[in-house]
């Protein structure tokens, strides 16, 4: 094929001029849809946000906000998008006489000044506006509230009386207006009307994924129809670039001008998009987005519930996958410390074979792993039962939407006031994510008491090989490792057991 076809604002557009490496943002702007803008080219500011119809269970869609500056336009072949221009009518450019409720509230409450970031805010806000689980509360509901998950309050959330989760906007930055009027606009939104076209659209399935092959010059983008075709292409081109959400490869393309000869999209391959919960393990498909995993697991893994709100932003989590986060091999990928603490393994598959590798044996060096040419990460497995006590601690310059200086995942099982088992995963302190094995040994079998934990925390300060860089000094990283364990101990009291009558 020499062009793609994408439904944008209710109208099918041929992707004339879009090549294998053309970004979605650039193609939309070339089509005259200039509301989405480039601010950072890294997925951190949200000025480029648009809506895409994603699967939401059998026969339903969910309007999902994603960054347009990172993925290639070819990744949206056959899919359905809505930009800020299309919100008002759901099938064309909006007009001052027919603003979408989100646009109207932003205008009425002064949520826009220079306007550069406004279209992105509007799209992220619209995704939350249409979130099926969001419902307006009574008029006497508190204006803000918190849903605390985990002892360190890492997942603290603000919600309005209308159920609007303000962290839906965590990936959008405003450079001049200030956030109060934007928050006021978000909290003023009611429920979508029954006649709302975009709300009605969610009751129908999204367009099915379709095989795509777009070539130009020496470059090619392809979406295989399934695993068999993917493995066939990998046998021919074992070094092909695999892409799901493009939250990492998109940055490489924007900042380092990476242009792989062959890009293979795996995000819509059904075999990579399943969650299976068994008696002894949970298996998570490598191509599910973090937001999809969060909804599907619905609190089954408390440690992941602590991780997700601290992982970048909602815009990124709507696209990023566990397979991609682990596959890049970054020592500061946030999922690795939590998964190491959970004792997770990765399922590596090729056309003929499949093998399971414990995650703590997966990395062999900086951005290197045991994965062979032609192999993919098919799934992540978490063994059951889970440890009773857990925490995810992330130290960064910003609380949300930032890269960690240090990340710590801890999972501890206590019996009769002593540590019966413990796993601790660390990120940002070595060339790869690592287990804090010396600390685990110092804790195992010993009382969960301050003296012993303090000694283990001192051991943890020496784990890894932290360095000085722009995010933190080696000394600071070591101090944060020690404090993470002390903090966890302070927030995890020993169960005194039943009282005994004298």
Coordinates of N, CA and C in Angstrom, one line a residue, residues 7-130:
X7 N -9.8 7.7 10.0 CA -11.0 8.5 10.2 C -10.7 9.6 11.2
X8 N -10.8 10.8 10.8 CA -10.5 12.0 11.7 C -11.7 12.9 11.7
X9 N -12.2 13.1 12.9 CA -13.4 13.9 13.1 C -14.6 13.5 12.2
X10 N -14.8 12.2 12.1 CA -15.9 11.7 11.4 C -15.7 11.5 9.9
X11 N -14.5 11.9 9.4 CA -14.3 11.8 8.0 C -13.0 11.0 7.7
X12 N -13.2 10.1 6.7 CA -12.0 9.3 6.4 C -11.0 10.2 5.5
X13 N -9.8 10.2 5.9 CA -8.7 10.9 5.2 C -7.7 9.9 4.7
X14 N -7.2 10.1 3.5 CA -6.1 9.3 3.0 C -4.8 9.9 3.5
X15 N -3.9 9.1 3.9 CA -2.7 9.6 4.4 C -1.7 9.9 3.3
X16 N -2.1 10.7 2.4 CA -1.2 11.1 1.3 C -0.1 11.9 1.9
X17 N 1.1 11.6 1.5 CA 2.3 12.3 2.0 C 2.8 11.7 3.3
X18 N 2.1 10.8 3.9 CA 2.6 10.2 5.2 C 3.5 9.0 4.8
X19 N 4.8 9.1 5.3 CA 5.7 8.0 5.1 C 5.9 7.1 6.3
X20 N 6.7 6.1 6.3 CA 6.9 5.2 7.4 C 7.3 5.9 8.7
X21 N 8.0 7.1 8.6 CA 8.5 7.8 9.8 C 7.8 9.1 10.0
X22 N 6.7 9.4 9.3 CA 6.0 10.6 9.5 C 5.2 10.5 10.8
X23 N 5.4 11.5 11.7 CA 4.7 11.5 13.0 C 3.2 11.8 12.8
X24 N 2.4 11.3 13.6 CA 0.9 11.6 13.6 C 0.7 13.1 13.7
X25 N 1.5 13.8 14.5 CA 1.3 15.2 14.7 C 1.6 16.0 13.3
X26 N 2.7 15.6 12.7 CA 3.0 16.3 11.4 C 2.0 16.0 10.3
X27 N 1.5 14.8 10.3 CA 0.5 14.5 9.3 C -0.8 15.3 9.5
X28 N -1.3 15.3 10.8 CA -2.5 16.1 11.1 C -2.4 17.5 10.8
X29 N -1.2 18.1 11.1 CA -1.0 19.5 10.8 C -1.0 19.8 9.3
X30 N -0.4 18.8 8.5 CA -0.3 18.9 7.1 C -1.7 18.8 6.5
X31 N -2.6 18.2 7.2 CA -4.0 18.1 6.8 C -4.8 19.3 7.2
X32 N -4.2 20.3 7.8 CA -4.9 21.5 8.2 C -5.4 21.5 9.6
X33 N -5.2 20.4 10.3 CA -5.7 20.3 11.7 C -4.6 20.8 12.6
X34 N -4.4 22.1 12.8 CA -3.3 22.7 13.4 C -3.5 23.0 14.9
X35 N -4.6 22.5 15.5 CA -4.8 22.7 16.9 C -3.8 22.0 17.7
X36 N -3.5 20.7 17.4 CA -2.4 20.0 18.1 C -1.0 20.6 17.7
X37 N -0.2 20.9 18.7 CA 1.1 21.6 18.5 C 2.2 20.8 19.1
X38 N 3.4 21.1 18.7 CA 4.6 20.5 19.3 C 5.1 21.5 20.3
X39 N 5.3 20.9 21.5 CA 5.9 21.8 22.6 C 7.2 21.2 23.0
X40 N 7.3 19.9 23.3 CA 8.5 19.3 23.8 C 9.1 18.2 23.0
X41 N 8.3 17.6 22.2 CA 8.7 16.4 21.3 C 9.1 15.2 22.2
X42 N 8.7 15.2 23.4 CA 9.1 14.1 24.3 C 7.9 13.5 25.0
X43 N 6.7 14.0 24.8 CA 5.5 13.5 25.5 C 5.3 14.0 26.9
X44 N 5.9 15.2 27.2 CA 5.8 15.7 28.5 C 4.9 16.9 28.7
X45 N 4.5 17.5 27.6 CA 3.8 18.8 27.8 C 2.3 18.7 27.3
X46 N 1.9 17.7 26.5 CA 0.6 17.5 26.1 C 0.0 18.4 25.1
X47 N 0.8 19.4 24.6 CA 0.2 20.3 23.6 C -0.3 19.6 22.3
X48 N 0.2 18.4 22.1 CA -0.2 17.6 20.9 C -1.3 16.6 21.1
X49 N -1.9 16.6 22.2 CA -2.9 15.5 22.6 C -4.1 15.5 21.6
X50 N -4.5 14.3 21.3 CA -5.7 14.0 20.5 C -6.4 12.8 21.1
X51 N -7.6 12.5 20.6 CA -8.4 11.4 21.1 C -8.4 10.3 20.1
X52 N -8.3 9.0 20.5 CA -8.4 7.9 19.7 C -9.4 6.9 20.3
X53 N -10.2 6.3 19.4 CA -11.2 5.2 19.9 C -10.4 3.9 20.2
X54 N -10.4 3.5 21.4 CA -9.7 2.3 21.8 C -10.7 1.2 22.3
X55 N -10.4 0.0 22.3 CA -11.3 -1.1 22.8 C -11.5 -0.9 24.3
X56 N -12.8 -1.2 24.7 CA -13.1 -1.1 26.1 C -14.1 -2.2 26.5
X57 N -13.6 -3.4 26.3 CA -14.5 -4.5 26.6 C -15.3 -4.9 25.3
X58 N -16.0 -6.0 25.4 CA -16.8 -6.5 24.2 C -17.7 -5.4 23.6
X59 N -17.5 -5.1 22.4 CA -18.5 -4.2 21.7 C -18.5 -2.8 22.1
X60 N -17.5 -2.3 22.8 CA -17.5 -0.9 23.3 C -16.2 -0.2 22.9
X61 N -16.2 1.1 22.9 CA -15.0 1.9 22.7 C -14.8 2.8 23.9
X62 N -13.6 3.4 24.0 CA -13.3 4.4 25.0 C -12.5 5.4 24.4
X63 N -12.9 6.7 24.5 CA -12.1 7.8 23.9 C -10.9 8.0 24.8
X64 N -9.7 7.8 24.2 CA -8.4 7.8 25.0 C -7.5 8.9 24.4
X65 N -7.0 9.6 25.3 CA -6.1 10.7 24.9 C -4.7 10.2 24.8
X66 N -4.0 10.6 23.7 CA -2.6 10.2 23.5 C -1.8 11.3 22.9
X67 N -0.5 11.3 23.1 CA 0.3 12.3 22.4 C 0.5 12.0 21.0
X68 N 0.4 13.0 20.1 CA 0.5 12.9 18.7 C 2.0 13.1 18.2
X69 N 2.8 13.6 19.1 CA 4.2 13.9 18.7 C 5.1 12.7 18.7
X70 N 4.7 11.6 19.3 CA 5.5 10.4 19.4 C 5.3 9.3 18.4
X71 N 4.0 8.9 18.2 CA 3.8 7.7 17.3 C 3.8 8.1 15.8
X72 N 4.1 7.2 15.0 CA 4.0 7.4 13.5 C 2.6 7.4 13.1
X73 N 2.2 8.2 12.1 CA 0.9 8.3 11.6 C 0.4 6.9 11.1
X74 N 1.3 6.1 10.6 CA 1.0 4.8 10.0 C 0.4 3.9 11.1
X75 N 0.8 4.2 12.4 CA 0.3 3.3 13.5 C -1.2 3.5 13.7
X76 N -1.8 4.5 13.0 CA -3.3 4.8 13.2 C -4.0 4.4 11.9
X77 N -3.4 3.7 11.0 CA -4.1 3.3 9.8 C -5.4 2.5 10.2
X78 N -6.5 2.9 9.7 CA -7.8 2.2 9.9 C -8.4 2.6 11.2
X79 N -7.8 3.5 12.0 CA -8.4 3.8 13.3 C -9.2 5.1 13.2
X80 N -9.7 5.5 14.4 CA -10.6 6.7 14.4 C -10.1 7.7 15.4
X81 N -9.9 8.9 15.0 CA -9.3 10.0 15.8 C -10.3 11.2 15.9
X82 N -10.2 11.9 17.0 CA -10.9 13.2 17.1 C -9.9 14.2 17.6
X83 N -9.8 15.3 17.0 CA -8.9 16.4 17.4 C -9.7 17.5 18.0
X84 N -9.0 18.5 18.5 CA -9.7 19.6 19.2 C -10.7 20.3 18.2
X85 N -10.3 20.3 16.9 CA -11.2 20.9 15.9 C -12.5 20.2 15.8
X86 N -12.5 18.9 16.0 CA -13.7 18.1 15.8 C -14.6 17.9 16.9
X87 N -14.2 18.3 18.1 CA -15.0 18.1 19.3 C -16.4 18.7 19.2
X88 N -16.5 19.9 18.7 CA -17.8 20.6 18.8 C -18.9 19.9 18.0
X89 N -18.6 19.4 16.9 CA -19.6 18.8 16.0 C -19.5 17.3 16.0
X90 N -18.3 16.8 16.4 CA -18.0 15.4 16.4 C -17.8 14.9 14.9
X91 N -18.0 15.8 14.0 CA -17.8 15.4 12.6 C -17.4 16.5 11.7
X92 N -16.6 17.4 12.2 CA -16.1 18.5 11.5 C -15.6 19.6 12.4
X93 N -15.2 20.8 11.9 CA -14.7 21.8 12.7 C -15.7 22.4 13.6
X94 N -15.4 22.7 14.8 CA -16.3 23.3 15.7 C -16.4 24.8 15.4
X95 N -17.5 25.5 15.8 CA -17.7 26.9 15.6 C -18.0 27.6 16.9
X96 N -17.8 28.9 17.0 CA -18.2 29.6 18.3 C -19.6 29.4 18.7
X97 N -20.5 29.0 17.8 CA -21.9 28.8 18.1 C -22.1 27.4 18.7
X98 N -21.2 26.5 18.4 CA -21.3 25.1 18.8 C -20.1 24.5 19.4
X99 N -19.7 25.0 20.6 CA -18.6 24.6 21.3 C -18.9 23.3 22.1
X100 N -18.0 22.4 22.2 CA -18.1 21.3 23.1 C -18.2 21.7 24.5
X101 N -18.9 21.0 25.4 CA -18.9 21.4 26.8 C -17.6 21.7 27.4
X102 N -16.6 20.9 27.1 CA -15.2 21.1 27.6 C -14.7 22.5 27.1
X103 N -14.8 22.7 25.9 CA -14.4 24.0 25.3 C -15.1 25.2 25.9
X104 N -16.4 25.0 26.1 CA -17.2 26.1 26.7 C -16.8 26.4 28.1
X105 N -16.5 25.4 28.9 CA -16.1 25.7 30.3 C -14.7 26.3 30.3
X106 N -13.8 25.8 29.5 CA -12.5 26.5 29.4 C -12.6 27.9 29.0
X107 N -13.5 28.3 28.1 CA -13.7 29.7 27.7 C -14.3 30.5 28.8
X108 N -15.4 30.0 29.4 CA -16.1 30.7 30.4 C -15.3 31.0 31.7
X109 N -14.5 30.0 32.0 CA -13.7 30.1 33.3 C -12.3 30.6 33.1
X110 N -12.0 31.1 32.0 CA -10.6 31.7 31.8 C -9.5 30.7 31.8
X111 N -9.8 29.5 31.3 CA -8.8 28.5 31.3 C -7.8 28.6 30.2
X112 N -7.9 29.6 29.3 CA -6.9 29.7 28.2 C -6.4 31.2 28.1
X113 N -5.1 31.3 27.9 CA -4.6 32.7 27.7 C -3.9 32.8 26.4
X114 N -2.7 32.3 26.2 CA -2.1 32.4 24.9 C -2.7 31.3 24.0
X115 N -3.2 30.2 24.5 CA -3.9 29.3 23.8 C -3.1 28.2 23.2
X116 N -1.8 28.2 23.3 CA -0.9 27.2 22.7 C -1.2 25.8 23.2
X117 N -1.4 25.7 24.5 CA -1.6 24.4 25.1 C -3.0 24.0 25.2
X118 N -3.9 24.9 24.9 CA -5.4 24.7 25.1 C -5.9 23.5 24.4
X119 N -5.7 23.3 23.1 CA -6.2 22.2 22.4 C -5.8 20.8 23.0
X120 N -4.6 20.7 23.5 CA -4.2 19.5 24.2 C -4.9 19.3 25.5
X121 N -5.0 20.4 26.3 CA -5.8 20.3 27.5 C -7.2 19.9 27.2
X122 N -7.8 20.4 26.2 CA -9.2 20.1 25.9 C -9.4 18.7 25.5
X123 N -8.4 18.1 24.8 CA -8.5 16.7 24.4 C -8.4 15.8 25.6
X124 N -7.4 16.1 26.5 CA -7.2 15.3 27.7 C -8.4 15.4 28.6
X125 N -9.0 16.6 28.7 CA -10.2 16.8 29.5 C -11.4 16.1 29.0
X126 N -11.5 16.1 27.6 CA -12.6 15.4 27.0 C -12.5 13.9 27.2
X127 N -11.3 13.3 27.2 CA -11.2 11.9 27.5 C -11.7 11.6 28.9
X128 N -11.4 12.4 29.9 CA -11.9 12.2 31.2 C -13.4 12.5 31.3
X129 N -13.9 13.5 30.6 CA -15.3 13.8 30.5 C -16.1 12.6 30.1
X130 N -15.6 11.8 29.1 CA -16.3 10.6 28.6 C -15.9 9.4 29.3

